[in-house]
Short mmCIF file of C-alpha atoms and ligand atoms in Angstrom, two decimals:
data_model
loop_
_atom_site.label_atom_id
_atom_site.label_comp_id
_atom_site.label_asym_id
_atom_site.label_seq_id
_atom_site.Cartn_x
_atom_site.Cartn_y
_atom_site.Cartn_z
CA MET H 1 -65.09 -41.81 -35.19
CA ALA H 2 -66.85 -44.61 -34.88
CA THR H 3 -67.89 -46.17 -31.47
CA SER H 4 -68.39 -49.80 -29.95
CA THR H 5 -72.13 -50.24 -30.22
CA GLN H 6 -71.58 -53.71 -28.02
CA TRP H 7 -70.64 -51.48 -25.18
CA GLN H 8 -66.88 -52.74 -25.29
CA LEU H 9 -64.85 -50.66 -22.93
CA ALA H 10 -61.30 -50.73 -22.13
CA ARG H 11 -60.11 -51.33 -18.45
CA ASP H 12 -59.71 -47.55 -17.50
CA ALA H 13 -62.97 -46.60 -19.12
CA ALA H 14 -64.48 -49.97 -17.18
CA GLU H 15 -63.01 -48.02 -14.04
CA ARG H 16 -64.88 -44.86 -14.78
CA TYR H 17 -67.73 -46.76 -15.60
CA GLU H 18 -67.86 -48.38 -12.15
CA ARG H 19 -66.98 -44.91 -10.26
CA ILE H 20 -69.12 -42.42 -12.27
CA LEU H 21 -71.96 -44.51 -14.21
CA VAL H 22 -72.70 -46.83 -11.57
CA PRO H 23 -73.64 -44.70 -8.58
CA ALA H 24 -75.46 -42.26 -10.73
CA ILE H 25 -77.28 -44.22 -13.40
CA LEU H 26 -76.57 -48.09 -13.59
CA GLY H 27 -76.48 -48.71 -10.10
CA PRO H 28 -79.99 -47.46 -9.21
CA ALA H 29 -81.33 -49.08 -12.52
CA ALA H 30 -79.74 -52.52 -11.54
CA ARG H 31 -81.34 -52.28 -8.06
CA ALA H 32 -84.88 -51.80 -9.66
CA LEU H 33 -84.51 -54.63 -11.71
CA VAL H 34 -82.99 -56.64 -8.55
CA GLU H 35 -85.81 -55.63 -6.19
CA TRP H 36 -88.57 -56.16 -9.00
CA SER H 37 -87.17 -59.87 -9.76
CA ASP H 38 -88.52 -60.96 -6.05
CA LEU H 39 -85.24 -62.92 -5.41
CA ARG H 40 -85.36 -65.36 -2.26
CA ALA H 41 -82.36 -66.30 0.36
CA GLY H 42 -80.59 -69.20 -0.75
CA GLN H 43 -81.23 -68.84 -4.59
CA GLY H 44 -78.90 -69.25 -7.51
CA VAL H 45 -78.83 -66.03 -9.57
CA LEU H 46 -76.58 -65.64 -12.96
CA ASP H 47 -75.95 -61.85 -13.97
CA VAL H 48 -75.70 -61.84 -17.79
CA GLY H 49 -73.44 -58.97 -19.04
CA CYS H 50 -72.83 -58.30 -15.71
CA GLY H 51 -70.51 -55.45 -16.11
CA THR H 52 -68.71 -54.22 -13.14
CA GLY H 53 -71.54 -56.44 -11.42
CA ALA H 54 -73.94 -53.72 -9.79
CA ALA H 55 -76.99 -56.20 -10.05
CA ALA H 56 -74.92 -59.28 -9.01
CA ARG H 57 -73.77 -57.35 -5.81
CA PHE H 58 -77.49 -56.12 -5.11
CA ALA H 59 -78.57 -60.05 -5.87
CA ALA H 60 -75.86 -61.47 -3.26
CA GLU H 61 -77.24 -59.37 -0.45
CA ILE H 62 -80.53 -60.87 -0.84
CA VAL H 63 -80.10 -64.21 -1.83
CA GLY H 64 -77.62 -64.30 1.34
CA PRO H 65 -74.45 -66.52 2.34
CA SER H 66 -76.84 -69.57 1.69
CA GLY H 67 -77.39 -68.54 -2.00
CA ARG H 68 -75.03 -68.57 -5.18
CA VAL H 69 -74.33 -65.71 -7.69
CA ALA H 70 -72.45 -65.62 -10.58
CA GLY H 71 -71.32 -62.76 -13.09
CA VAL H 72 -70.57 -63.34 -16.70
CA ASP H 73 -69.28 -60.37 -19.09
CA VAL H 74 -67.50 -60.91 -22.37
CA ASN H 75 -65.43 -57.57 -21.71
CA SER H 76 -62.20 -58.35 -19.40
CA GLY H 77 -62.14 -54.67 -18.35
CA MET H 78 -65.65 -54.85 -16.80
CA ILE H 79 -64.50 -58.41 -15.23
CA ASP H 80 -61.44 -57.16 -13.85
CA VAL H 81 -62.99 -54.35 -12.25
CA ALA H 82 -65.86 -56.42 -10.78
CA ARG H 83 -63.23 -58.88 -9.38
CA SER H 84 -61.38 -55.85 -7.76
CA LEU H 85 -64.18 -54.42 -5.60
CA LEU H 86 -64.72 -55.31 -2.31
CA PRO H 87 -66.90 -58.12 -1.63
CA VAL H 88 -70.55 -57.60 -0.34
CA ARG H 89 -72.37 -59.06 2.47
CA GLY H 90 -74.30 -61.75 1.19
CA ALA H 91 -73.35 -64.71 -0.88
CA ALA H 92 -70.02 -64.86 -2.36
CA ILE H 93 -69.79 -63.95 -6.21
CA GLU H 94 -67.89 -65.82 -8.97
CA TRP H 95 -66.92 -64.02 -11.87
CA PHE H 96 -66.71 -65.17 -15.67
CA GLU H 97 -65.42 -63.66 -18.59
CA ASN H 98 -67.45 -65.28 -20.91
CA SER H 99 -69.95 -64.50 -24.03
CA ALA H 100 -73.86 -64.52 -23.39
CA TYR H 101 -73.83 -66.72 -26.36
CA GLN H 102 -72.01 -69.46 -24.52
CA LEU H 103 -72.55 -69.57 -20.82
CA PRO H 104 -70.13 -71.68 -19.05
CA PHE H 105 -72.64 -73.62 -16.73
CA LEU H 106 -74.84 -76.68 -17.09
CA GLU H 107 -78.40 -77.00 -17.64
CA GLY H 108 -80.78 -75.98 -14.86
CA GLU H 109 -77.87 -74.38 -12.55
CA PHE H 110 -79.58 -71.20 -11.51
CA ASP H 111 -83.02 -70.04 -10.11
CA VAL H 112 -82.99 -66.78 -11.73
CA ALA H 113 -81.06 -65.15 -14.61
CA LEU H 114 -80.79 -61.27 -14.67
CA CYS H 115 -79.81 -59.46 -17.68
CA ALA H 116 -79.54 -55.48 -16.68
CA GLN H 117 -79.17 -53.28 -19.77
CA THR H 118 -77.28 -55.64 -21.77
CA LEU H 119 -79.70 -57.44 -24.36
CA GLN H 120 -80.12 -54.23 -26.34
CA PHE H 121 -76.35 -54.73 -27.11
CA LEU H 122 -76.33 -58.29 -28.49
CA GLU H 123 -76.50 -58.94 -32.08
CA ASP H 124 -78.18 -62.48 -31.33
CA ARG H 125 -80.62 -61.86 -28.84
CA PRO H 126 -82.42 -65.10 -29.52
CA ARG H 127 -79.26 -67.35 -28.81
CA ALA H 128 -78.21 -65.24 -25.78
CA LEU H 129 -81.92 -65.71 -24.28
CA GLY H 130 -81.47 -69.40 -25.27
CA GLU H 131 -78.62 -69.67 -23.00
CA MET H 132 -80.42 -67.96 -20.45
CA TYR H 133 -83.19 -70.41 -20.69
CA ARG H 134 -80.74 -73.48 -20.64
CA ILE H 135 -78.91 -72.72 -17.50
CA LEU H 136 -82.50 -72.06 -15.38
CA LYS H 137 -84.18 -74.80 -13.51
CA PRO H 138 -87.57 -75.63 -14.38
CA GLY H 139 -89.56 -73.18 -12.99
CA GLY H 140 -86.56 -70.56 -13.03
CA ARG H 141 -87.05 -67.04 -14.16
CA ILE H 142 -85.61 -64.81 -16.35
CA ALA H 143 -85.68 -60.57 -15.34
CA VAL H 144 -84.54 -57.94 -18.19
CA SER H 145 -84.13 -54.46 -18.01
CA LEU H 146 -83.84 -52.44 -21.19
CA TRP H 147 -84.41 -48.45 -21.53
CA CYS H 148 -87.83 -47.04 -22.54
CA ASP H 149 -87.61 -45.09 -25.66
CA ILE H 150 -84.96 -42.46 -25.43
CA ARG H 151 -87.63 -39.55 -25.29
CA GLU H 152 -88.64 -40.84 -22.19
CA SER H 153 -85.15 -40.24 -20.76
CA PRO H 154 -84.54 -36.35 -20.93
CA TYR H 155 -80.73 -36.58 -19.92
CA PHE H 156 -80.16 -39.34 -22.40
CA ASP H 157 -82.21 -37.75 -25.03
CA VAL H 158 -80.69 -34.17 -24.92
CA LEU H 159 -77.15 -35.97 -24.92
CA VAL H 160 -77.33 -37.84 -27.74
CA GLN H 161 -78.94 -34.90 -29.61
CA ALA H 162 -76.12 -32.67 -28.83
CA VAL H 163 -73.32 -35.10 -29.61
CA THR H 164 -74.90 -35.84 -32.75
CA LYS H 165 -75.19 -32.05 -33.68
CA SER H 166 -71.71 -31.09 -32.74
CA ILE H 167 -69.24 -34.13 -32.83
CA GLY H 168 -71.36 -36.60 -35.18
CA ALA H 169 -73.86 -39.55 -35.30
CA GLU H 170 -70.81 -42.01 -35.22
CA THR H 171 -69.96 -40.87 -31.80
CA ALA H 172 -73.46 -40.69 -30.69
CA ALA H 173 -74.21 -44.48 -31.73
CA GLY H 174 -72.24 -45.78 -28.85
CA LEU H 175 -75.11 -44.06 -26.44
CA CYS H 176 -78.00 -44.67 -29.05
CA ALA H 177 -77.28 -48.35 -28.93
CA ALA H 178 -78.75 -48.85 -25.38
CA PHE H 179 -81.95 -47.81 -26.93
CA SER H 180 -82.04 -49.96 -29.69
CA LEU H 181 -84.34 -52.48 -27.91
CA SER H 182 -87.33 -50.42 -26.37
CA ASP H 183 -90.42 -51.56 -27.85
CA PRO H 184 -92.49 -53.55 -25.40
CA GLU H 185 -94.07 -55.89 -27.69
CA THR H 186 -90.52 -56.80 -29.57
CA ILE H 187 -89.20 -57.74 -25.80
CA ARG H 188 -92.27 -59.56 -24.98
CA ALA H 189 -92.20 -61.48 -28.23
CA LEU H 190 -88.45 -62.12 -27.46
CA LEU H 191 -88.90 -63.84 -24.30
CA THR H 192 -91.80 -65.80 -25.57
CA ASP H 193 -90.02 -67.17 -28.70
CA ALA H 194 -87.21 -68.34 -26.38
CA GLY H 195 -89.63 -70.72 -24.35
CA PHE H 196 -90.44 -68.12 -21.56
CA LYS H 197 -93.94 -68.62 -20.16
CA ASN H 198 -96.17 -65.91 -18.16
CA VAL H 199 -94.22 -63.22 -19.64
CA LYS H 200 -94.81 -60.00 -17.53
CA ALA H 201 -93.50 -56.13 -18.09
CA THR H 202 -93.80 -53.01 -16.14
CA VAL H 203 -91.93 -49.54 -16.72
CA LYS H 204 -90.15 -48.02 -13.83
CA GLN H 205 -89.31 -44.29 -13.67
CA LEU H 206 -85.99 -43.66 -11.67
CA ASP H 207 -86.02 -39.97 -10.61
CA LEU H 208 -81.98 -39.62 -10.38
CA GLU H 209 -80.04 -36.85 -8.74
CA LEU H 210 -77.15 -35.96 -11.18
CA PRO H 211 -74.15 -33.20 -10.84
CA LYS H 212 -74.48 -30.24 -12.86
CA PRO H 213 -74.36 -31.13 -16.56
CA ARG H 214 -71.13 -29.12 -16.86
CA ASP H 215 -69.39 -31.24 -14.06
CA PHE H 216 -71.36 -34.88 -15.22
CA VAL H 217 -71.36 -34.56 -18.92
CA PRO H 218 -67.77 -35.03 -19.76
CA ARG H 219 -67.18 -37.44 -16.85
CA HIS H 220 -70.14 -39.62 -18.08
CA VAL H 221 -69.25 -39.51 -21.54
CA SER H 222 -65.63 -40.70 -20.44
CA ALA H 223 -67.17 -43.87 -19.12
CA THR H 224 -68.96 -44.59 -22.33
CA PRO H 225 -68.02 -45.93 -25.95
CA MET H 226 -68.36 -42.19 -26.76
CA SER H 227 -65.25 -41.38 -25.13
CA ALA H 228 -63.03 -41.55 -27.87
CA GLY H 229 -64.81 -39.53 -30.58
CA PHE H 230 -65.45 -36.90 -27.62
CA ASN H 231 -61.91 -36.65 -26.96
CA ALA H 232 -61.09 -36.12 -30.53
CA ALA H 233 -63.59 -33.33 -31.19
CA SER H 234 -62.34 -29.93 -30.82
CA GLU H 235 -62.57 -27.95 -27.60
CA GLU H 236 -65.62 -25.96 -28.95
CA ALA H 237 -67.59 -28.97 -29.95
CA ARG H 238 -66.98 -30.13 -26.68
CA ARG H 239 -68.01 -26.96 -24.92
CA THR H 240 -71.34 -26.57 -26.89
CA VAL H 241 -72.41 -30.34 -26.34
CA VAL H 242 -71.97 -29.44 -22.63
CA ASN H 243 -73.88 -26.23 -23.14
CA ASP H 244 -76.64 -27.70 -25.21
CA VAL H 245 -77.29 -30.24 -22.60
CA SER H 246 -77.60 -27.71 -19.97
CA GLU H 247 -79.51 -25.28 -21.56
CA HIS H 248 -81.97 -28.32 -22.33
CA LEU H 249 -82.52 -29.47 -18.78
CA LEU H 250 -83.02 -26.37 -17.39
CA LEU H 251 -86.41 -27.73 -16.35
CA TYR H 252 -85.08 -30.24 -14.14
CA GLU H 253 -82.18 -27.85 -11.87
CA THR H 254 -82.04 -28.34 -8.49
CA ASP H 255 -79.70 -26.11 -6.29
CA GLN H 256 -77.26 -29.26 -6.35
CA GLY H 257 -77.68 -30.19 -10.01
CA ILE H 258 -80.49 -31.83 -11.99
CA ARG H 259 -83.15 -34.41 -10.89
CA VAL H 260 -84.43 -36.03 -14.01
CA PRO H 261 -86.46 -39.00 -14.73
CA PHE H 262 -85.06 -42.27 -16.58
CA ARG H 263 -87.60 -44.81 -17.70
CA THR H 264 -86.82 -48.46 -18.32
CA HIS H 265 -88.92 -51.82 -19.02
CA LEU H 266 -88.55 -54.61 -16.53
CA ALA H 267 -89.64 -57.89 -18.33
CA MET H 268 -89.77 -61.15 -16.53
CA GLY H 269 -90.82 -64.98 -17.65
CA ALA H 270 -90.70 -68.44 -16.53
CA LYS H 271 -89.09 -71.45 -17.68
C1 LIG O 1 -74.19 -50.97 -20.53
S1 LIG O 1 -73.52 -52.41 -19.81
C2 LIG O 1 -74.35 -52.89 -18.54
C3 LIG O 1 -73.45 -53.72 -17.22
C4 LIG O 1 -74.22 -54.14 -16.34
N1 LIG O 1 -75.42 -55.12 -16.37
C5 LIG O 1 -75.12 -53.07 -15.48
O1 LIG O 1 -76.18 -52.76 -15.15
O2 LIG O 1 -74.27 -51.81 -15.30
C6 LIG O 1 -73.71 -53.65 -21.10
C7 LIG O 1 -72.80 -54.83 -20.95
O3 LIG O 1 -72.82 -55.85 -21.76
C8 LIG O 1 -71.68 -56.46 -21.93
N2 LIG O 1 -71.79 -57.57 -23.23
C9 LIG O 1 -72.12 -56.96 -24.54
N3 LIG O 1 -71.83 -58.19 -25.44
C10 LIG O 1 -71.86 -59.11 -24.44
C11 LIG O 1 -72.06 -60.48 -25.08
N4 LIG O 1 -71.80 -61.12 -26.10
N5 LIG O 1 -71.81 -61.36 -23.93
C12 LIG O 1 -71.70 -60.58 -22.57
N6 LIG O 1 -71.68 -59.50 -22.08
C13 LIG O 1 -71.95 -58.37 -23.12
C14 LIG O 1 -70.73 -55.27 -22.33
O4 LIG O 1 -69.43 -55.71 -22.15
C15 LIG O 1 -71.21 -54.71 -20.93
O5 LIG O 1 -70.42 -54.90 -19.89
#
């Protein structure tokens, strides 16, 4: 069963994304990007492909009430969930259901554009980066996060292998797409070609505590584009996926679950 490689989730999956994936994986990853982007009180920040808004909310706490934060995502389910969450202490956040290819802002409105684990899903990356460049003030900055090669994040790696083997590559494609822009030179060239100067990049390793794979894997998959393919598979195939993941991550087992590394590129450039 084919899955969305642009990470387009229905509203109920967007709720699960916020409840399951954000606390476990995407939230810590968004926090790492925001911390690295060196925001200041009073700045204007746009979170492009904001999903349920993890990076926007961390940014709002840092820029504070005198700052401005906006989140844009093309997916109505994600934006609905973002709007439904309690406000954070800091800047008020405005949410926009729009494409990264046509940002609903004037030239030079923001100090910083954040793009957390989203650029890899965009078919026309130069166009989206051009839009982020346009809405930045002169001297403003872009900060993007993109997962490193999947082999550097063992949980994702063994999950993709297990789903591919027992269910099929079409279902695994939903997660594989998250690793479609992992080459540091390609990332650097994309930013430079979009006009960004002084491009710098680093790799951040997050050592994350996850519940035991037998509990976490089905919940995680239900919050991703793999969910339709996984649910349509036989009970035996689903059980084999969970068993394979557990077996291959024994090395990372703790008393509570697993503690496993996730590695992401962080890249920044100035207008
Ligand atoms: C893996 S999620 C990341 C969400 C969020 N940044 C986070 O860190 O939790 C990727 C997001 O990209 C969004 N997306 C995909 N194509 C898009 C587009 N053309 N314009 C805006 N957002 C897009 C999806 O709707 C999804 O919310």
